[in-house]
Amino acid sequence: MDASSSLGFGSAAFVEALYEDFLADTASVPPEWRREFESWRGPTADSALITHSAVQQRFRDLALKPTVLRTAIPAADLAGLQKQNAVQQLINEYRQRGHLAARTDPLELEQLADVPSLHLDYHGLTAADLELSFAAGDFPLPSGAPLRDLQAALEATYCGSIGFEYAYLSDSEQVNWLRQRIEAGRAALETAEQRQVLAALTAADGLERYLHRRYVGQKRFSLEGGDSLLVVLDEMVRRAGAADVKELVIGMAHRGRLNVLVNILGKQPRELFDEFEGKSTVVGSGDVKYHLGFSADLVTSGGPIHLTLAFNPSHLEIINPVVEGSVRARQERRGDRARQQVLPLLIHGDAAFAGQGVVMETLNLAKTRSYSTGGSLHIVINNQIGFTTSNPADARSTFYCTEIARLTQAPVFHVNGDDPEAVLFVARLALDFRLAFGSDVVVDIVCYRRHGHNEADEPAITQPRMYAKIASKPTVLDLYARRLHSSGVLADGEAQALAEAYQQALDRGQSVAPLPMSDQRPLLAIDWAPYMGTVWTEPAQTAVPIETLRSLGDKLCSPPAGFKVHPRVAKMLDDRRKMTAGELLLDWGCAETLAYATLLTEGYRVRLSGQDSGRGTFSHRHAVLHNQDLDAEPDLQRYVPLQHLQPGQPRFLAIDSLLSEEAVLGFEYGYASADPETMVIWEAQFGDFANGAQVVIDQFISSSESKWQRLCGMVLFLPHGYEGQGPEHSSARLERYMQLCAEQNMQVCVPSTPAQMFHMLRRQMLRCYRRPLVVMTPKSLLRHRLSVSALEELAAGEFQLIISDLSAPPSRTVRRVLLCSGKVYFDLFTARQERGIEDIAIVRVEQLYPFPKAQLTAELAAYAAADEVIWVQEEPQNQGAWYQIRHKLQDALAAGQSLRYVGRARSASPAVGSYVLHQAQQQAMVDAALAPASAVRKRKSA
């Protein structure tokens, strides 16, 4: 090396490798390097050599302040050093880009990628160098091995049946852990392990053949071509159980679902056959067999493990956040803060993983405080086609379908589905990585789909080349059985005998899952029996003694000494002290907070999430206080009064969520469906923002009980009301929820006072009735001078389905009854008072579903002298509640009463953008509702 050559960080890997050789044998390095390394000893000749970590630090220091070697190196030696550096660069290129040239495609439809940086000449190496020996650094290779052996080892490791993507990880500990596991190589499997793999493939293949023969033409969304999925699942269940994992919650779409149900979870084949034959008992609407879920307790070497396969609609990836929420609830029920006892396992399709936005949203939850589950196991069944789209240029904008996984720094292992032993290796690697680091990891099984999207499709119409290849291709089972036969593991005819034995077991309808069922009831399992068969009319004692309310109010308004709250918050706390002391009427924020406080002291947990839930979108809640002292210690920067009511109380959590509706609402639904003892609330920033999560509302919240008999008591807060804020900040689209209501599947309420909010929230938990509650929550009413309640209203009474008009009680003088819900009541009430009208009553309908027909019938019957009933709403006529409850209102009328509508005209948009026009519409609606009877008659005759 000449005097101008410097030793810097760019050469660190090369010098580290050289130093490793020196530590092993001082004579193995050139003299000038030996002298350099000797100088790194301590002060005396017999001092020990400095540690490797110290050397690494020296390299980092040299990168900042380059130095030169004291001794010039002969040109011949310099060339050798340059070659050595090139070898190290070659090793690094295989680690970073070897996956691009891996032989992972069992169909071999495309030529392998040519990766220039994996060629010798790219690094200045030649064929003549293949017989020379170079230091391999930390790559495990026998000392003195030639470059030819090193290149072969690198090819086998990084360009074989597995393509490893991990070099982009920013955590060096994870990178080193993976590198060591990967480069240690795949040890030859024991015979017992090979037979276990063969059994999984026999089961996967056997069930599909059986169903194909017995139920010709029926859809089953076959696993054929992706058979190695069962190898992964079987191994992960066994290995997780051995690692003391207590539960696995699985989410997957329909491809291969029946196979997983029977061959992994142990569903009785007879039950599946009954579903094919239409003999199974259906409760509610039911669902197709490849959407159904299942749970089982299986025996593993480490003890029982509970497996849950979540029910899933056809909306492919929407199950992902639901599973994550269910897992989080189970972890918290177990006190599993390390997140090692309950694991989420998500099975994706290649097209859906790349194409569905909820995948990204769910991945983005992974490392957040309130949604993390400690990392998910992701398996991609990569059929290399989505419906009839197989050209990657049409399917995605990325090289792999798994690129989105980089979002969470997840390593990805692409594996050839025709190499089941390679699949087994990555299954073990993935699970061990998840348990070691609590991070997401992806197994991409590159395979194919032997049939069309379903068994009735003819895929060759659109993919002739692909399906010509598939038609002539042996199955994964055939390939592996031949391999075991040729190696002497299987005797002649043994594979066929195993397949026949499996078919005979199916004929008998007996369980064919490899792991036996446990007869132990899982610890901490939820008993849903008390919530089954209940009705919404079940009574609940929601009133709370006034002394209790005052005591809780004092605690809620008393932050720790020295905690500096914002002046506005200080004023709010002072007002709430007066409210709970009876000096001021209660506002919405105070009543809502007292509802949570009373539930917490009665043993219920509360989880409230949304994009501004701690403070509240309209700055009314302030469940989380923030210290304005900028020098406060970290643990004194926030204070949550609802977490400090009494020792040992259940947890209250107010979450300011990431900017997602679909994944967050799906997560909260999953959480609520796994824990009936926690009040789970999702709050939209504005009510209509929930339309970004419509799939969750349609496919789970409103219909999961009818389809799958799955109960859920979650609450949706949807701010709603017409105040001139335009089309996107006025309506929560009440009509959509009303349209979804049937069979008492959920509740839709529009409370108009703080006391109503208090009793409604408490009723939701105190009844043994777990159905979703959709609440049209207020905006301007939060600070409306008339929308207040006395503390005594919380200490007595209950949630009122109908609120009578105490200002216009039933009498012979009342000629008209206005029915309404929500904010419009106060507009009507104020105008009536200002105009001195005494012959019009205004009755509030606070629960729109289940509709309180009996109560409304009695209310209208009391106004026998009134011949006109009007439904008044702020929403356009084609929106809001009118069309969904019109027939119910008609049925509730007393003899001689007529019904008509007053409100905005039909509109394609929920509201106008102009505040002036909004005010004009609002005034016209109030005028029409309160118009004298004579004016109404004149308008009708005209």
mmCIF file of N, CA, C and O in Angstrom, residues 575-630:
data_model
loop_
_atom_site.group_PDB
_atom_site.id
_atom_site.type_symbol
_atom_site.label_atom_id
_atom_site.label_comp_id
_atom_site.label_asym_id
_atom_site.label_seq_id
_atom_site.Cartn_x
_atom_site.Cartn_y
_atom_site.Cartn_z
ATOM 1 N N ASP A 575 -64.865 24.144 36.778
ATOM 2 C CA ASP A 575 -66.299 24.040 36.482
ATOM 3 C C ASP A 575 -66.827 22.659 36.840
ATOM 4 O O ASP A 575 -67.944 22.526 37.374
ATOM 5 N N ARG A 576 -66.041 21.636 36.555
ATOM 6 C CA ARG A 576 -66.509 20.271 36.868
ATOM 7 C C ARG A 576 -66.600 20.046 38.372
ATOM 8 O O ARG A 576 -67.474 19.297 38.837
ATOM 9 N N ARG A 577 -65.729 20.679 39.144
ATOM 10 C CA ARG A 577 -65.850 20.579 40.605
ATOM 11 C C ARG A 577 -67.191 21.157 41.051
ATOM 12 O O ARG A 577 -67.881 20.583 41.894
ATOM 13 N N LYS A 578 -67.555 22.266 40.446
ATOM 14 C CA LYS A 578 -68.829 22.901 40.788
ATOM 15 C C LYS A 578 -70.008 22.049 40.319
ATOM 16 O O LYS A 578 -71.043 21.971 40.989
ATOM 17 N N MET A 579 -69.843 21.397 39.166
ATOM 18 C CA MET A 579 -70.913 20.537 38.654
ATOM 19 C C MET A 579 -71.179 19.371 39.594
ATOM 20 O O MET A 579 -72.332 19.060 39.909
ATOM 21 N N THR A 580 -70.119 18.704 40.042
ATOM 22 C CA THR A 580 -70.303 17.537 40.909
ATOM 23 C C THR A 580 -70.664 17.948 42.332
ATOM 24 O O THR A 580 -71.121 17.123 43.124
ATOM 25 N N ALA A 581 -70.455 19.234 42.662
ATOM 26 C CA ALA A 581 -70.896 19.751 43.963
ATOM 27 C C ALA A 581 -72.338 20.254 43.901
ATOM 28 O O ALA A 581 -72.911 20.635 44.918
ATOM 29 N N GLY A 582 -72.908 20.266 42.694
ATOM 30 C CA GLY A 582 -74.281 20.715 42.537
ATOM 31 C C GLY A 582 -74.417 22.202 42.333
ATOM 32 O O GLY A 582 -75.536 22.728 42.333
ATOM 33 N N GLU A 583 -73.316 22.900 42.129
ATOM 34 C CA GLU A 583 -73.368 24.355 41.959
ATOM 35 C C GLU A 583 -73.623 24.756 40.508
ATOM 36 O O GLU A 583 -74.073 25.877 40.241
ATOM 37 N N LEU A 584 -73.287 23.890 39.562
ATOM 38 C CA LEU A 584 -73.542 24.113 38.144
ATOM 39 C C LEU A 584 -74.216 22.877 37.556
ATOM 40 O O LEU A 584 -74.029 21.772 38.067
ATOM 41 N N LEU A 585 -74.982 23.082 36.493
ATOM 42 C CA LEU A 585 -75.538 21.937 35.785
ATOM 43 C C LEU A 585 -74.434 21.224 35.005
ATOM 44 O O LEU A 585 -73.478 21.854 34.546
ATOM 45 N N LEU A 586 -74.587 19.929 34.842
ATOM 46 C CA LEU A 586 -73.557 19.125 34.198
ATOM 47 C C LEU A 586 -73.550 19.324 32.686
ATOM 48 O O LEU A 586 -74.616 19.354 32.054
ATOM 49 N N ASP A 587 -72.349 19.415 32.120
ATOM 50 C CA ASP A 587 -72.234 19.400 30.671
ATOM 51 C C ASP A 587 -71.914 17.971 30.211
ATOM 52 O O ASP A 587 -71.784 17.046 31.022
ATOM 53 N N TRP A 588 -71.764 17.782 28.912
ATOM 54 C CA TRP A 588 -71.566 16.446 28.343
ATOM 55 C C TRP A 588 -70.238 15.825 28.791
ATOM 56 O O TRP A 588 -70.183 14.634 29.106
ATOM 57 N N GLY A 589 -69.183 16.610 28.772
ATOM 58 C CA GLY A 589 -67.879 16.071 29.140
ATOM 59 C C GLY A 589 -67.866 15.541 30.554
ATOM 60 O O GLY A 589 -67.282 14.483 30.838
ATOM 61 N N CYS A 590 -68.505 16.250 31.470
ATOM 62 C CA CYS A 590 -68.535 15.817 32.867
ATOM 63 C C CYS A 590 -69.354 14.539 33.027
ATOM 64 O O CYS A 590 -68.929 13.601 33.704
ATOM 65 N N ALA A 591 -70.541 14.498 32.403
ATOM 66 C CA ALA A 591 -71.398 13.314 32.532
ATOM 67 C C ALA A 591 -70.742 12.080 31.927
ATOM 68 O O ALA A 591 -70.805 10.974 32.489
ATOM 69 N N GLU A 592 -70.125 12.254 30.764
ATOM 70 C CA GLU A 592 -69.458 11.122 30.114
ATOM 71 C C GLU A 592 -68.327 10.591 30.997
ATOM 72 O O GLU A 592 -68.175 9.375 31.188
ATOM 73 N N THR A 593 -67.527 11.497 31.551
ATOM 74 C CA THR A 593 -66.402 11.088 32.392
ATOM 75 C C THR A 593 -66.897 10.380 33.649
ATOM 76 O O THR A 593 -66.304 9.388 34.098
ATOM 77 N N LEU A 594 -67.978 10.856 34.220
ATOM 78 C CA LEU A 594 -68.543 10.184 35.402
ATOM 79 C C LEU A 594 -69.062 8.793 35.044
ATOM 80 O O LEU A 594 -68.978 7.859 35.857
ATOM 81 N N ALA A 595 -69.594 8.615 33.839
ATOM 82 C CA ALA A 595 -70.039 7.280 33.428
ATOM 83 C C ALA A 595 -68.861 6.312 33.417
ATOM 84 O O ALA A 595 -68.951 5.187 33.927
ATOM 85 N N TYR A 596 -67.733 6.753 32.854
ATOM 86 C CA TYR A 596 -66.544 5.892 32.833
ATOM 87 C C TYR A 596 -66.062 5.618 34.252
ATOM 88 O O TYR A 596 -65.701 4.483 34.592
ATOM 89 N N ALA A 597 -66.043 6.637 35.069
ATOM 90 C CA ALA A 597 -65.532 6.476 36.430
ATOM 91 C C ALA A 597 -66.355 5.467 37.217
ATOM 92 O O ALA A 597 -65.805 4.607 37.930
ATOM 93 N N THR A 598 -67.669 5.546 37.085
ATOM 94 C CA THR A 598 -68.508 4.606 37.833
ATOM 95 C C THR A 598 -68.338 3.178 37.315
ATOM 96 O O THR A 598 -68.322 2.222 38.101
ATOM 97 N N LEU A 599 -68.195 3.007 36.024
ATOM 98 C CA LEU A 599 -67.983 1.673 35.471
ATOM 99 C C LEU A 599 -66.647 1.100 35.932
ATOM 100 O O LEU A 599 -66.541 -0.089 36.254
ATOM 101 N N LEU A 600 -65.619 1.931 35.966
ATOM 102 C CA LEU A 600 -64.304 1.471 36.405
ATOM 103 C C LEU A 600 -64.339 1.011 37.861
ATOM 104 O O LEU A 600 -63.747 -0.021 38.210
ATOM 105 N N THR A 601 -65.038 1.740 38.704
ATOM 106 C CA THR A 601 -65.104 1.348 40.115
ATOM 107 C C THR A 601 -65.989 0.128 40.326
ATOM 108 O O THR A 601 -65.936 -0.497 41.386
ATOM 109 N N GLU A 602 -66.776 -0.216 39.305
ATOM 110 C CA GLU A 602 -67.615 -1.412 39.393
ATOM 111 C C GLU A 602 -66.971 -2.610 38.696
ATOM 112 O O GLU A 602 -67.612 -3.659 38.556
ATOM 113 N N GLY A 603 -65.750 -2.453 38.230
ATOM 114 C CA GLY A 603 -65.004 -3.609 37.717
ATOM 115 C C GLY A 603 -64.903 -3.734 36.217
ATOM 116 O O GLY A 603 -64.374 -4.737 35.717
ATOM 117 N N TYR A 604 -65.368 -2.763 35.470
ATOM 118 C CA TYR A 604 -65.295 -2.821 34.008
ATOM 119 C C TYR A 604 -64.117 -2.000 33.496
ATOM 120 O O TYR A 604 -63.874 -0.890 33.972
ATOM 121 N N ARG A 605 -63.419 -2.546 32.534
ATOM 122 C CA ARG A 605 -62.352 -1.797 31.874
ATOM 123 C C ARG A 605 -62.952 -0.917 30.783
ATOM 124 O O ARG A 605 -64.002 -1.240 30.218
ATOM 125 N N VAL A 606 -62.255 0.159 30.449
ATOM 126 C CA VAL A 606 -62.720 1.075 29.411
ATOM 127 C C VAL A 606 -61.563 1.361 28.468
ATOM 128 O O VAL A 606 -60.469 1.739 28.909
ATOM 129 N N ARG A 607 -61.826 1.179 27.174
ATOM 130 C CA ARG A 607 -60.828 1.456 26.134
ATOM 131 C C ARG A 607 -61.484 2.380 25.106
ATOM 132 O O ARG A 607 -62.423 1.987 24.410
ATOM 133 N N LEU A 608 -60.985 3.598 25.026
ATOM 134 C CA LEU A 608 -61.541 4.619 24.144
ATOM 135 C C LEU A 608 -60.478 5.028 23.133
ATOM 136 O O LEU A 608 -59.388 5.441 23.511
ATOM 137 N N SER A 609 -60.787 4.880 21.844
ATOM 138 C CA SER A 609 -59.781 5.223 20.832
ATOM 139 C C SER A 609 -60.382 6.065 19.724
ATOM 140 O O SER A 609 -61.579 5.997 19.443
ATOM 141 N N GLY A 610 -59.550 6.836 19.106
ATOM 142 C CA GLY A 610 -59.935 7.697 18.001
ATOM 143 C C GLY A 610 -58.797 8.662 17.734
ATOM 144 O O GLY A 610 -57.780 8.652 18.419
ATOM 145 N N GLN A 611 -58.965 9.506 16.752
ATOM 146 C CA GLN A 611 -57.858 10.353 16.332
ATOM 147 C C GLN A 611 -57.656 11.577 17.221
ATOM 148 O O GLN A 611 -56.692 12.312 17.048
ATOM 149 N N ASP A 612 -58.543 11.777 18.182
ATOM 150 C CA ASP A 612 -58.392 12.903 19.107
ATOM 151 C C ASP A 612 -59.155 12.603 20.385
ATOM 152 O O ASP A 612 -59.851 13.459 20.920
ATOM 153 N N SER A 613 -59.049 11.373 20.844
ATOM 154 C CA SER A 613 -59.949 10.930 21.907
ATOM 155 C C SER A 613 -59.535 11.387 23.297
ATOM 156 O O SER A 613 -60.382 11.529 24.176
ATOM 157 N N GLY A 614 -58.247 11.590 23.525
ATOM 158 C CA GLY A 614 -57.826 12.025 24.853
ATOM 159 C C GLY A 614 -58.422 13.377 25.206
ATOM 160 O O GLY A 614 -59.011 13.562 26.266
ATOM 161 N N ARG A 615 -58.283 14.319 24.295
ATOM 162 C CA ARG A 615 -58.846 15.652 24.481
ATOM 163 C C ARG A 615 -60.300 15.710 24.061
ATOM 164 O O ARG A 615 -61.127 16.375 24.686
ATOM 165 N N GLY A 616 -60.608 15.000 22.971
ATOM 166 C CA GLY A 616 -61.911 15.113 22.340
ATOM 167 C C GLY A 616 -61.795 16.055 21.160
ATOM 168 O O GLY A 616 -61.176 17.129 21.271
ATOM 169 N N THR A 617 -62.380 15.667 20.004
ATOM 170 C CA THR A 617 -62.284 16.504 18.811
ATOM 171 C C THR A 617 -62.708 17.932 19.092
ATOM 172 O O THR A 617 -62.124 18.895 18.577
ATOM 173 N N PHE A 618 -63.717 18.100 19.936
ATOM 174 C CA PHE A 618 -64.269 19.425 20.200
ATOM 175 C C PHE A 618 -63.826 19.955 21.568
ATOM 176 O O PHE A 618 -64.493 20.790 22.172
ATOM 177 N N SER A 619 -62.688 19.420 22.030
ATOM 178 C CA SER A 619 -62.052 19.890 23.267
ATOM 179 C C SER A 619 -63.012 19.890 24.454
ATOM 180 O O SER A 619 -63.062 20.827 25.249
ATOM 181 N N HIS A 620 -63.758 18.781 24.565
ATOM 182 C CA HIS A 620 -64.764 18.728 25.628
ATOM 183 C C HIS A 620 -64.454 17.664 26.676
ATOM 184 O O HIS A 620 -65.009 17.713 27.774
ATOM 185 N N ARG A 621 -63.586 16.687 26.347
ATOM 186 C CA ARG A 621 -63.427 15.532 27.232
ATOM 187 C C ARG A 621 -62.278 15.717 28.214
ATOM 188 O O ARG A 621 -62.429 15.546 29.419
ATOM 189 N N HIS A 622 -61.103 15.958 27.723
ATOM 190 C CA HIS A 622 -59.891 16.136 28.540
ATOM 191 C C HIS A 622 -59.689 14.965 29.505
ATOM 192 O O HIS A 622 -59.478 15.151 30.711
ATOM 193 N N ALA A 623 -59.747 13.760 28.953
ATOM 194 C CA ALA A 623 -59.483 12.570 29.765
ATOM 195 C C ALA A 623 -58.002 12.436 30.079
ATOM 196 O O ALA A 623 -57.626 11.766 31.042
ATOM 197 N N VAL A 624 -57.166 13.063 29.265
ATOM 198 C CA VAL A 624 -55.721 13.050 29.482
ATOM 199 C C VAL A 624 -55.270 14.487 29.696
ATOM 200 O O VAL A 624 -55.506 15.359 28.847
ATOM 201 N N LEU A 625 -54.632 14.742 30.828
ATOM 202 C CA LEU A 625 -54.133 16.079 31.137
ATOM 203 C C LEU A 625 -52.646 16.148 30.806
ATOM 204 O O LEU A 625 -51.908 15.186 31.047
ATOM 205 N N HIS A 626 -52.207 17.269 30.282
ATOM 206 C CA HIS A 626 -50.812 17.440 29.874
ATOM 207 C C HIS A 626 -50.168 18.541 30.716
ATOM 208 O O HIS A 626 -50.689 19.662 30.790
ATOM 209 N N ASN A 627 -49.050 18.211 31.309
ATOM 210 C CA ASN A 627 -48.332 19.137 32.179
ATOM 211 C C ASN A 627 -47.721 20.261 31.347
ATOM 212 O O ASN A 627 -46.969 20.000 30.405
ATOM 213 N N GLN A 628 -48.038 21.484 31.694
ATOM 214 C CA GLN A 628 -47.506 22.635 30.964
ATOM 215 C C GLN A 628 -46.134 23.061 31.471
ATOM 216 O O GLN A 628 -45.521 23.974 30.916
ATOM 217 N N ASP A 629 -45.637 22.383 32.496
ATOM 218 C CA ASP A 629 -44.263 22.616 32.973
ATOM 219 C C ASP A 629 -43.316 21.877 32.043
ATOM 220 O O ASP A 629 -43.238 20.640 32.063
ATOM 221 N N LEU A 630 -42.606 22.597 31.215
ATOM 222 C CA LEU A 630 -41.760 21.972 30.198
ATOM 223 C C LEU A 630 -40.573 21.225 30.786
ATOM 224 O O LEU A 630 -39.930 20.453 30.087
#
